[in-house]
């Protein structure tokens, strides 16, 4: 790598951010793409490239198409592929591995259009770095990586996150989720473009420990671990003057699908609700709702369970702030943004010690239930709730610690600063690979994998 002048080192790094999914009005991956890009734009010279479906929502923030961002119309391929995936996935919210597989062709077409539009500027050195933020899936290759390498412009990919193995003992849940294609997940490394993308990239940001563990050793020298999710402290400020009373109030937030484990949470709470010790507020909707309502009715606890359905995103905070604890026992979660949002508000999360959420929650800030069979998870959750009920005021200090942890580590501005250091590293502005000191624990052996 050629030496970098002090003038270049001190100037703002010019970044072409590729985020096919980047939308401030949506949740999940599109919100990750937008939040990353927006935070980076506050400290670097950023131009965002995204898919045309996000144009209106981004313009409503004040960004102008052709100036701060460029929208790419790849609907000619994207729309029919999405329609096919919707027909094949097995029902709303199911078959996500199939949906990801069906994104490969439209995404490669999107990148082709990006290269056609920005090829000359990239070759002419208009950008110091090209960074693909979304898609997050490690399964989706990038043709831009090799093209940027040939042009002499460093290419960064990530945060890559996904591929969490299905835990043993949950085959029935896997089948309910129509995840038949996930049985072929082990062949990911043989997909066209997998190795070429990683060989050509100058830096690989990894969004979870499991994804890092799956990265071939020969690419580890390029990899930097930065958890996928973060929060906007203006949207999720620590709540004040919250008092814990009786009964204890537990909230659950997310899609009502089998893998989210809401049925296990409801079962763990049932005997305690029968005693009038706690209530459960289930926020979200999905195919499992009728089943969950029947469980509550059959066990005589319907009066202690509220099914809120979907509520507007800007009202989620107000609803969550009424809770003393968040129940989030998802058995296969990549990121765990819901847990972070609750922690930011000062709400203690209860999660499964597996996948993304367990990387965010510590013993001081929440409860991690060991990954086990269904009956053991339910029993451990019930025991944990009984301990909390014996000393509910302990949640106050834990909630404060949770909010502090998020403010110190997991805001989008903190994440942008970390990513900026990755840019500096690959550009030769610093000699050492960034290490942000986020604790990493081995969890695969605990899950019997």
Tab-separated table of C-alpha atoms in Angstrom:
chain	number	residue	atom	x	y	z
A	1	UNK	CA	0.000	0.000	0.000
A	2	UNK	CA	1.345	3.408	-0.950
A	3	UNK	CA	2.143	5.822	1.903
A	4	UNK	CA	-0.605	8.294	2.722
A	5	UNK	CA	0.155	11.988	3.059
A	6	UNK	CA	-0.686	13.768	6.311
A	7	UNK	CA	-3.049	16.026	4.341
A	8	UNK	CA	-4.980	13.024	3.022
A	9	UNK	CA	-5.000	11.406	6.466
A	10	UNK	CA	-6.503	14.475	8.102
A	11	UNK	CA	-9.158	15.070	5.438
A	12	UNK	CA	-12.592	13.475	5.582
A	13	UNK	CA	-12.644	10.041	4.008
A	14	UNK	CA	-14.809	9.866	0.869
A	15	UNK	CA	-17.083	6.845	0.996
A	16	UNK	CA	-19.481	5.414	-1.540
A	17	UNK	CA	-21.932	3.541	0.693
A	18	UNK	CA	-23.879	0.743	-0.981
A	19	UNK	CA	-27.026	-0.143	0.959
A	20	UNK	CA	-29.623	-1.769	-1.268
A	21	UNK	CA	-31.921	-1.787	1.775
A	22	UNK	CA	-31.831	1.609	3.521
A	23	UNK	CA	-35.109	3.054	4.705
A	24	UNK	CA	-35.770	5.323	7.714
A	25	UNK	CA	-39.475	4.427	7.806
A	26	UNK	CA	-38.917	0.672	8.132
A	27	UNK	CA	-37.465	-1.677	10.744
A	28	UNK	CA	-34.953	-4.546	10.648
A	29	UNK	CA	-32.362	-4.562	7.822
A	30	UNK	CA	-33.605	-1.414	5.997
A	31	UNK	CA	-33.337	0.574	9.232
A	32	UNK	CA	-29.838	-0.800	9.812
A	33	UNK	CA	-28.794	0.290	6.314
A	34	UNK	CA	-30.210	3.784	6.710
A	35	UNK	CA	-28.981	4.330	10.279
A	36	UNK	CA	-25.456	3.217	9.355
A	37	UNK	CA	-25.330	5.508	6.338
A	38	UNK	CA	-26.782	8.493	8.168
A	39	UNK	CA	-24.361	8.155	11.086
A	40	UNK	CA	-21.368	7.744	8.762
A	41	UNK	CA	-22.428	10.864	6.866
A	42	UNK	CA	-21.928	12.880	10.062
A	43	UNK	CA	-18.212	12.066	10.186
A	44	UNK	CA	-17.255	11.184	6.593
A	45	UNK	CA	-17.947	12.428	3.073
A	46	UNK	CA	-20.656	9.890	2.235
A	47	UNK	CA	-22.744	9.280	-0.845
A	48	UNK	CA	-25.409	6.608	-0.373
A	49	UNK	CA	-26.575	4.305	-3.157
A	50	UNK	CA	-29.828	2.455	-2.504
A	51	UNK	CA	-32.765	0.814	-4.243
A	52	UNK	CA	-35.488	3.037	-5.684
A	53	UNK	CA	-38.166	1.734	-3.277
A	54	UNK	CA	-36.407	3.681	-0.509
A	55	UNK	CA	-36.314	6.995	-2.397
A	56	UNK	CA	-39.452	8.625	-0.997
A	57	UNK	CA	-38.701	7.831	2.649
A	58	UNK	CA	-35.125	9.110	2.334
A	59	UNK	CA	-36.230	12.306	0.605
A	60	UNK	CA	-38.607	12.952	3.502
A	61	UNK	CA	-35.524	13.239	5.765
A	62	UNK	CA	-34.225	16.115	3.625
A	63	UNK	CA	-31.685	14.173	1.565
A	64	UNK	CA	-31.811	14.902	-2.170
A	65	UNK	CA	-31.572	12.211	-4.832
A	66	UNK	CA	-28.502	12.976	-6.927
A	67	UNK	CA	-26.782	14.865	-4.128
A	68	UNK	CA	-26.632	13.009	-0.798
A	69	UNK	CA	-27.861	9.760	-2.299
A	70	UNK	CA	-28.665	7.981	-5.551
A	71	UNK	CA	-31.595	5.640	-6.052
A	72	UNK	CA	-31.200	2.713	-8.422
A	73	UNK	CA	-34.231	1.255	-10.178
A	74	UNK	CA	-33.728	-2.505	-10.312
A	75	UNK	CA	-37.441	-3.317	-10.125
A	76	UNK	CA	-37.387	-5.053	-13.496
A	77	UNK	CA	-35.698	-8.024	-11.796
A	78	UNK	CA	-36.448	-7.357	-8.125
A	79	UNK	CA	-40.233	-7.271	-8.367
A	80	UNK	CA	-40.832	-10.623	-10.150
A	81	UNK	CA	-38.264	-12.400	-7.951
A	82	UNK	CA	-39.987	-11.086	-4.823
A	83	UNK	CA	-43.361	-12.275	-6.107
A	84	UNK	CA	-41.967	-15.747	-6.778
A	85	UNK	CA	-40.420	-15.872	-3.294
A	86	UNK	CA	-43.740	-14.866	-1.729
A	87	UNK	CA	-45.479	-17.741	-3.480
A	88	UNK	CA	-42.843	-20.314	-2.521
A	89	UNK	CA	-41.995	-19.309	1.052
A	90	UNK	CA	-44.872	-21.218	2.676
A	91	UNK	CA	-46.758	-18.328	4.247
A	92	UNK	CA	-46.270	-14.748	5.474
A	93	UNK	CA	-43.085	-14.297	7.478
A	94	UNK	CA	-41.840	-17.833	6.770
A	95	UNK	CA	-39.115	-19.412	4.655
A	96	UNK	CA	-36.555	-16.649	5.147
A	97	UNK	CA	-33.682	-18.783	3.826
A	98	UNK	CA	-35.605	-19.202	0.579
A	99	UNK	CA	-36.331	-15.474	0.449
A	100	UNK	CA	-32.609	-14.748	0.867
A	101	UNK	CA	-31.756	-17.188	-1.926
A	102	UNK	CA	-34.270	-15.468	-4.203
A	103	UNK	CA	-32.516	-12.136	-3.563
A	104	UNK	CA	-29.265	-13.218	-5.206
A	105	UNK	CA	-30.273	-12.504	-8.811
A	106	UNK	CA	-31.981	-9.126	-8.144
A	107	UNK	CA	-29.108	-8.036	-5.926
A	108	UNK	CA	-26.477	-8.865	-8.522
A	109	UNK	CA	-28.552	-6.932	-11.056
A	110	UNK	CA	-28.665	-3.995	-8.618
A	111	UNK	CA	-24.870	-4.077	-8.308
A	112	UNK	CA	-24.554	-4.221	-12.082
A	113	UNK	CA	-26.575	-1.002	-12.353
A	114	UNK	CA	-24.529	0.589	-9.557
A	115	UNK	CA	-21.294	-0.205	-11.389
A	116	UNK	CA	-22.677	1.123	-14.665
A	117	UNK	CA	-23.557	4.449	-13.009
A	118	UNK	CA	-20.502	4.886	-10.753
A	119	UNK	CA	-17.805	3.020	-12.681
A	120	UNK	CA	-16.086	6.106	-14.073
A	121	UNK	CA	-16.120	7.964	-10.738
A	122	UNK	CA	-14.715	4.932	-8.906
A	123	UNK	CA	-11.936	4.467	-11.483
A	124	UNK	CA	-11.119	8.184	-11.394
A	125	UNK	CA	-10.575	8.075	-7.631
A	126	UNK	CA	-13.643	10.023	-6.551
A	127	UNK	CA	-13.986	7.733	-3.516
A	128	UNK	CA	-11.402	6.518	-1.017
A	129	UNK	CA	-13.540	3.536	0.019
A	130	UNK	CA	-16.548	1.665	-1.346
A	131	UNK	CA	-18.524	0.081	1.496
A	132	UNK	CA	-21.392	-2.377	1.056
A	133	UNK	CA	-23.519	-2.291	4.216
A	134	UNK	CA	-26.603	-4.193	3.087
A	135	UNK	CA	-27.501	-6.944	2.333
A	136	UNK	CA	-26.281	-8.260	5.688
A	137	UNK	CA	-26.510	-11.915	4.682
A	138	UNK	CA	-23.151	-13.684	4.203
A	139	UNK	CA	-24.861	-15.696	1.453
A	140	UNK	CA	-25.104	-12.795	-0.997
A	141	UNK	CA	-21.898	-12.211	-2.986
A	142	UNK	CA	-20.679	-8.938	-4.447
A	143	UNK	CA	-19.348	-8.366	-7.949
A	144	UNK	CA	-18.344	-4.856	-6.905
A	145	UNK	CA	-15.638	-6.247	-4.633
A	146	UNK	CA	-13.530	-7.528	-7.542
A	147	UNK	CA	-14.287	-4.528	-9.737
A	148	UNK	CA	-13.197	-2.099	-7.020
A	149	UNK	CA	-10.052	-4.125	-6.388
A	150	UNK	CA	-9.123	-3.890	-10.066
A	151	UNK	CA	-9.782	-0.145	-9.939
A	152	UNK	CA	-7.460	0.191	-6.938
A	153	UNK	CA	-10.202	1.315	-4.537
A	154	UNK	CA	-10.574	-0.540	-1.217
A	155	UNK	CA	-13.867	-2.391	-0.809
A	156	UNK	CA	-15.382	-3.011	2.630
A	157	UNK	CA	-18.264	-5.407	3.185
A	158	UNK	CA	-20.440	-5.720	6.275
A	159	UNK	CA	-21.666	-6.008	8.885
A	160	UNK	CA	-22.195	-9.549	7.653
A	161	UNK	CA	-24.577	-11.397	9.930
A	162	UNK	CA	-26.558	-14.602	9.594
A	163	UNK	CA	-26.238	-18.330	9.368
A	164	UNK	CA	-27.095	-19.005	13.023
A	165	UNK	CA	-27.455	-22.814	13.131
A	166	UNK	CA	-30.811	-24.187	14.214
A	167	UNK	CA	-30.443	-25.445	17.791
A	168	UNK	CA	-30.941	-29.131	18.448
A	169	UNK	CA	-34.375	-30.167	19.647
A	170	UNK	CA	-36.271	-27.558	17.637
A	171	UNK	CA	-36.791	-29.465	14.400
A	172	UNK	CA	-40.554	-29.004	14.694
A	173	UNK	CA	-40.127	-25.241	14.967
A	174	UNK	CA	-37.804	-25.313	11.972
A	175	UNK	CA	-40.437	-27.112	9.914
A	176	UNK	CA	-43.173	-24.704	11.032
A	177	UNK	CA	-40.979	-21.871	9.795
A	178	UNK	CA	-40.742	-23.631	6.394
A	179	UNK	CA	-36.966	-23.514	6.639
A	180	UNK	CA	-36.348	-26.550	4.466
A	181	UNK	CA	-33.675	-24.726	2.468
A	182	UNK	CA	-31.707	-24.064	5.668
A	183	UNK	CA	-30.611	-27.720	5.646
A	184	UNK	CA	-28.352	-26.764	2.737
A	185	UNK	CA	-26.797	-23.842	4.583
A	186	UNK	CA	-23.515	-25.727	4.979
A	187	UNK	CA	-22.935	-25.466	1.232
A	188	UNK	CA	-22.754	-21.661	1.469
A	189	UNK	CA	-18.975	-21.595	1.011
A	190	UNK	CA	-19.343	-23.359	-2.337
A	191	UNK	CA	-21.678	-20.754	-3.787
A	192	UNK	CA	-20.364	-18.802	-6.801
A	193	UNK	CA	-18.787	-15.566	-5.670
A	194	UNK	CA	-18.422	-16.472	-1.975
A	195	UNK	CA	-14.622	-16.717	-1.972
A	196	UNK	CA	-14.062	-14.147	-4.715
A	197	UNK	CA	-15.963	-11.546	-2.677
A	198	UNK	CA	-13.879	-12.204	0.438
A	199	UNK	CA	-10.576	-12.379	-1.442
A	200	UNK	CA	-11.261	-9.062	-3.153
A	201	UNK	CA	-12.465	-7.174	-0.075
A	202	UNK	CA	-9.956	-5.057	1.835
A	203	UNK	CA	-11.990	-5.246	5.029
A	204	UNK	CA	-14.784	-7.497	6.299
A	205	UNK	CA	-16.984	-6.247	9.135
A	206	UNK	CA	-18.599	-9.134	10.993
A	207	UNK	CA	-21.826	-8.498	12.888
A	208	UNK	CA	-21.930	-11.531	15.214
A	209	UNK	CA	-19.625	-14.101	16.777
A	210	UNK	CA	-21.343	-17.032	15.072
A	211	UNK	CA	-20.814	-15.409	11.666
A	212	UNK	CA	-17.169	-14.786	12.583
A	213	UNK	CA	-16.764	-18.432	13.590
A	214	UNK	CA	-18.057	-19.449	10.153
A	215	UNK	CA	-15.619	-17.215	8.278
A	216	UNK	CA	-12.784	-19.306	6.760
A	217	UNK	CA	-9.517	-18.804	8.620
A	218	UNK	CA	-7.741	-17.415	5.568
A	219	UNK	CA	-9.964	-14.311	5.647
A	220	UNK	CA	-9.789	-13.653	9.397
A	221	UNK	CA	-6.934	-11.151	9.038
A	222	UNK	CA	-9.359	-8.856	7.185
A	223	UNK	CA	-12.218	-9.259	9.676
A	224	UNK	CA	-13.274	-6.805	12.363
A	225	UNK	CA	-16.037	-7.703	14.822
A	226	UNK	CA	-18.668	-4.960	15.246
A	227	UNK	CA	-22.144	-6.118	16.375
A	228	UNK	CA	-24.803	-5.416	13.769
A	229	UNK	CA	-27.342	-3.429	15.764
A	230	UNK	CA	-27.358	-0.051	17.450
A	231	UNK	CA	-29.889	2.560	18.544
A	232	UNK	CA	-30.579	6.248	18.119
A	233	UNK	CA	-30.539	7.741	21.652
A	234	UNK	CA	-32.969	10.444	20.527
A	235	UNK	CA	-35.490	7.749	19.634
A	236	UNK	CA	-34.718	5.495	22.608
A	237	UNK	CA	-33.706	7.756	25.536
A	238	UNK	CA	-33.451	6.274	29.040
A	239	UNK	CA	-36.820	6.546	30.749
A	240	UNK	CA	-37.118	8.389	34.048
A	241	UNK	CA	-39.190	7.981	37.199
A	242	UNK	CA	-40.200	4.405	36.500
A	243	UNK	CA	-41.458	2.573	39.552
A	244	UNK	CA	-41.802	-1.196	39.780
A	245	UNK	CA	-45.082	-2.229	41.307
A	246	UNK	CA	-47.401	-5.215	41.533
A	247	UNK	CA	-48.073	-7.139	39.427
A	248	UNK	CA	-44.784	-7.280	37.546
A	249	UNK	CA	-45.243	-6.116	33.952
A	250	UNK	CA	-43.541	-8.078	31.190
A	251	UNK	CA	-43.561	-7.025	27.537
A	252	UNK	CA	-42.850	-9.094	24.429
A	253	UNK	CA	-42.163	-7.420	21.096
A	254	UNK	CA	-41.863	-8.951	17.629
A	255	UNK	CA	-43.394	-11.158	14.978
A	256	UNK	CA	-45.596	-13.900	16.376
A	257	UNK	CA	-43.894	-16.797	14.627
A	258	UNK	CA	-42.626	-20.084	16.097
A	259	UNK	CA	-38.929	-19.227	16.317
A	260	UNK	CA	-39.564	-16.143	18.479
A	261	UNK	CA	-40.472	-18.424	21.406
A	262	UNK	CA	-43.450	-16.374	22.589
A	263	UNK	CA	-45.283	-19.605	23.399
A	264	UNK	CA	-42.446	-20.581	25.771
A	265	UNK	CA	-42.613	-17.186	27.456
A	266	UNK	CA	-46.372	-17.488	27.866
A	267	UNK	CA	-46.031	-20.979	29.343
A	268	UNK	CA	-43.307	-19.816	31.753
A	269	UNK	CA	-45.534	-16.951	32.914
A	270	UNK	CA	-48.792	-18.917	33.210
A	271	UNK	CA	-48.514	-20.252	36.771
A	272	UNK	CA	-47.311	-16.844	37.980
A	273	UNK	CA	-50.177	-15.075	36.214
A	274	UNK	CA	-52.598	-17.527	37.831
A	275	UNK	CA	-51.323	-16.204	41.163
A	276	UNK	CA	-51.799	-12.622	39.985
A	277	UNK	CA	-48.035	-11.962	40.237
A	278	UNK	CA	-47.436	-10.620	36.742
A	279	UNK	CA	-48.977	-9.501	33.449
A	280	UNK	CA	-47.804	-10.043	29.877
A	281	UNK	CA	-48.125	-7.465	27.090
A	282	UNK	CA	-47.574	-9.149	23.689
A	283	UNK	CA	-46.794	-6.478	21.097
A	284	UNK	CA	-46.788	-7.718	17.519
A	285	UNK	CA	-48.753	-10.003	15.258
A	286	UNK	CA	-48.374	-13.072	13.104
A	287	UNK	CA	-49.613	-16.594	12.401
A	288	UNK	CA	-49.062	-17.768	16.005
A	289	UNK	CA	-51.429	-15.217	17.539
A	290	UNK	CA	-54.547	-17.403	17.508
A	291	UNK	CA	-52.601	-20.266	19.085
A	292	UNK	CA	-51.232	-17.992	21.802
A	293	UNK	CA	-54.664	-16.568	22.536
A	294	UNK	CA	-56.016	-20.101	22.930
A	295	UNK	CA	-53.228	-21.018	25.368
A	296	UNK	CA	-54.054	-17.976	27.498
A	297	UNK	CA	-57.778	-18.747	27.381
A	298	UNK	CA	-57.384	-22.459	28.164
A	299	UNK	CA	-55.171	-21.697	31.171
A	300	UNK	CA	-57.490	-19.056	32.580
A	301	UNK	CA	-55.012	-16.188	32.241
A	302	UNK	CA	-56.586	-14.262	29.350
A	303	UNK	CA	-57.248	-11.323	31.687
A	304	UNK	CA	-53.528	-11.076	32.425
A	305	UNK	CA	-52.379	-11.160	28.772
A	306	UNK	CA	-52.797	-8.269	26.344
A	307	UNK	CA	-52.459	-8.858	22.605
A	308	UNK	CA	-51.646	-5.399	21.274
A	309	UNK	CA	-51.054	-6.389	17.640
A	310	UNK	CA	-48.832	-4.157	15.544
A	311	UNK	CA	-48.478	-0.589	16.723
A	312	UNK	CA	-46.853	2.362	14.997
A	313	UNK	CA	-43.060	2.408	15.319
A	314	UNK	CA	-43.102	5.826	16.974
A	315	UNK	CA	-45.437	4.453	19.656
A	316	UNK	CA	-43.309	1.428	20.527
A	317	UNK	CA	-41.262	3.402	23.071
A	318	UNK	CA	-44.290	4.574	24.989
A	319	UNK	CA	-45.666	1.057	25.144
A	320	UNK	CA	-42.373	-0.545	26.141
A	321	UNK	CA	-41.744	2.045	28.832
A	322	UNK	CA	-44.719	0.689	30.767
A	323	UNK	CA	-42.906	-2.649	31.199
A	324	UNK	CA	-40.582	-3.773	33.972
A	325	UNK	CA	-38.944	-6.504	31.895
A	326	UNK	CA	-38.698	-7.548	28.236
A	327	UNK	CA	-39.278	-11.214	27.406
A	328	UNK	CA	-37.436	-12.073	24.178
A	329	UNK	CA	-36.781	-15.849	24.074
A	330	UNK	CA	-36.097	-16.157	20.343
A	331	UNK	CA	-34.233	-19.387	19.607
A	332	UNK	CA	-32.601	-18.186	16.372
A	333	UNK	CA	-31.961	-14.458	16.311
A	334	UNK	CA	-29.195	-12.875	14.235
A	335	UNK	CA	-29.086	-9.330	15.597
A	336	UNK	CA	-31.403	-8.755	18.533
A	337	UNK	CA	-32.192	-5.079	18.006
A	338	UNK	CA	-35.320	-5.393	20.145
A	339	UNK	CA	-33.192	-6.258	23.176
A	340	UNK	CA	-30.981	-3.205	22.537
A	341	UNK	CA	-33.974	-0.888	22.242
A	342	UNK	CA	-35.340	-2.137	25.553
A	343	UNK	CA	-31.937	-1.790	27.228
A	344	UNK	CA	-31.587	1.763	25.927
A	345	UNK	CA	-34.869	2.641	27.637
A	346	UNK	CA	-33.664	1.050	30.870
A	347	UNK	CA	-35.776	-2.110	30.554
A	348	UNK	CA	-34.111	-5.358	31.573
A	349	UNK	CA	-34.183	-8.022	28.813
A	350	UNK	CA	-34.616	-11.763	29.250
A	351	UNK	CA	-33.090	-13.574	26.255
A	352	UNK	CA	-31.844	-16.983	25.178
A	353	UNK	CA	-28.083	-17.337	25.512
A	354	UNK	CA	-27.635	-18.047	21.817
A	355	UNK	CA	-27.278	-15.896	18.715
A	356	UNK	CA	-27.254	-12.118	18.515
A	357	UNK	CA	-29.097	-11.104	21.731
A	358	UNK	CA	-26.655	-12.975	23.972
A	359	UNK	CA	-23.826	-10.801	22.598
A	360	UNK	CA	-25.600	-7.654	23.731
A	361	UNK	CA	-26.768	-8.692	27.203
A	362	UNK	CA	-24.429	-9.163	30.164
A	363	UNK	CA	-25.103	-10.548	33.642
A	364	UNK	CA	-25.272	-6.993	34.944
A	365	UNK	CA	-27.787	-5.819	32.343
A	366	UNK	CA	-30.174	-8.716	31.800
A	367	UNK	CA	-30.932	-12.415	32.013
A	368	UNK	CA	-29.538	-15.049	29.637
A	369	UNK	CA	-31.417	-18.348	29.640
A	370	UNK	CA	-29.187	-21.282	28.598
A	371	UNK	CA	-29.998	-22.833	25.226
A	372	UNK	CA	-31.542	-26.231	25.923
A	373	UNK	CA	-34.621	-28.219	25.017
A	374	UNK	CA	-37.995	-26.519	25.161
A	375	UNK	CA	-39.027	-27.841	28.584
A	376	UNK	CA	-35.736	-26.789	30.174
A	377	UNK	CA	-35.951	-23.297	28.671
A	378	UNK	CA	-39.487	-22.845	30.020
A	379	UNK	CA	-38.451	-24.040	33.476
A	380	UNK	CA	-35.368	-21.786	33.544
A	381	UNK	CA	-37.428	-18.795	32.489
A	382	UNK	CA	-40.006	-19.518	35.177
A	383	UNK	CA	-37.282	-19.854	37.810
A	384	UNK	CA	-35.726	-16.587	36.682
A	385	UNK	CA	-39.073	-14.800	36.921
A	386	UNK	CA	-39.653	-16.239	40.388
A	387	UNK	CA	-36.275	-14.838	41.465
A	388	UNK	CA	-37.195	-11.440	40.054
A	389	UNK	CA	-40.524	-11.491	41.867
A	390	UNK	CA	-38.688	-12.205	45.105
A	391	UNK	CA	-36.652	-9.013	44.616
A	392	UNK	CA	-38.296	-6.858	41.923
A	393	UNK	CA	-36.362	-3.741	42.924
A	394	UNK	CA	-33.178	-5.382	41.586
A	395	UNK	CA	-34.478	-4.547	38.113
A	396	UNK	CA	-33.895	-0.844	38.757
A	397	UNK	CA	-30.099	-1.101	38.991
A	398	UNK	CA	-29.964	-3.590	36.127
A	399	UNK	CA	-32.050	-1.302	33.938
A	400	UNK	CA	-29.738	1.624	34.665
A	401	UNK	CA	-26.709	-0.537	33.823
A	402	UNK	CA	-28.380	-1.652	30.592
A	403	UNK	CA	-29.052	1.932	29.501
A	404	UNK	CA	-25.469	2.908	30.334
A	405	UNK	CA	-24.042	-0.026	28.332
A	406	UNK	CA	-26.041	0.939	25.268
A	407	UNK	CA	-25.031	4.601	25.505
A	408	UNK	CA	-21.359	3.638	25.809
A	409	UNK	CA	-21.173	0.970	23.107
A	410	UNK	CA	-24.288	0.619	20.968
A	411	UNK	CA	-25.340	3.958	19.481
A	412	UNK	CA	-25.172	4.527	15.737
A	413	UNK	CA	-22.652	7.322	16.243
A	414	UNK	CA	-20.390	4.975	18.224
A	415	UNK	CA	-20.731	2.388	15.480
A	416	UNK	CA	-19.931	4.947	12.776
A	417	UNK	CA	-16.755	5.901	14.651
A	418	UNK	CA	-15.769	2.236	14.814
A	419	UNK	CA	-16.395	1.761	11.084
A	420	UNK	CA	-14.415	4.936	10.356
A	421	UNK	CA	-11.459	3.364	12.155
A	422	UNK	CA	-11.796	0.354	9.841
A	423	UNK	CA	-11.544	2.752	6.897
A	424	UNK	CA	-8.425	4.346	8.410
A	425	UNK	CA	-6.883	0.913	8.889
A	426	UNK	CA	-7.398	-0.290	5.318
A	427	UNK	CA	-6.210	3.077	3.969
A	428	UNK	CA	-2.994	2.853	5.987
A	429	UNK	CA	-3.812	5.739	8.323
A	430	UNK	CA	-3.279	3.387	11.280
A	431	UNK	CA	-1.088	0.296	11.483
A	432	UNK	CA	-3.064	-1.869	13.876
A	433	UNK	CA	-6.343	-3.587	13.069
A	434	UNK	CA	-9.138	-2.020	15.152
A	435	UNK	CA	-10.267	-3.970	18.212
A	436	UNK	CA	-13.089	-2.347	20.123
A	437	UNK	CA	-12.900	-4.530	23.205
A	438	UNK	CA	-16.430	-5.937	22.942
A	439	UNK	CA	-16.339	-9.187	24.943
A	440	UNK	CA	-16.638	-12.372	22.924
A	441	UNK	CA	-17.808	-15.651	24.469
A	442	UNK	CA	-17.908	-19.133	22.950
A	443	UNK	CA	-21.464	-20.360	22.702
A	444	UNK	CA	-21.453	-23.059	20.060
A	445	UNK	CA	-20.335	-25.811	22.422
A	446	UNK	CA	-23.010	-24.822	24.931
A	447	UNK	CA	-25.677	-25.332	22.284
A	448	UNK	CA	-24.442	-28.806	21.435
A	449	UNK	CA	-23.399	-27.793	17.918
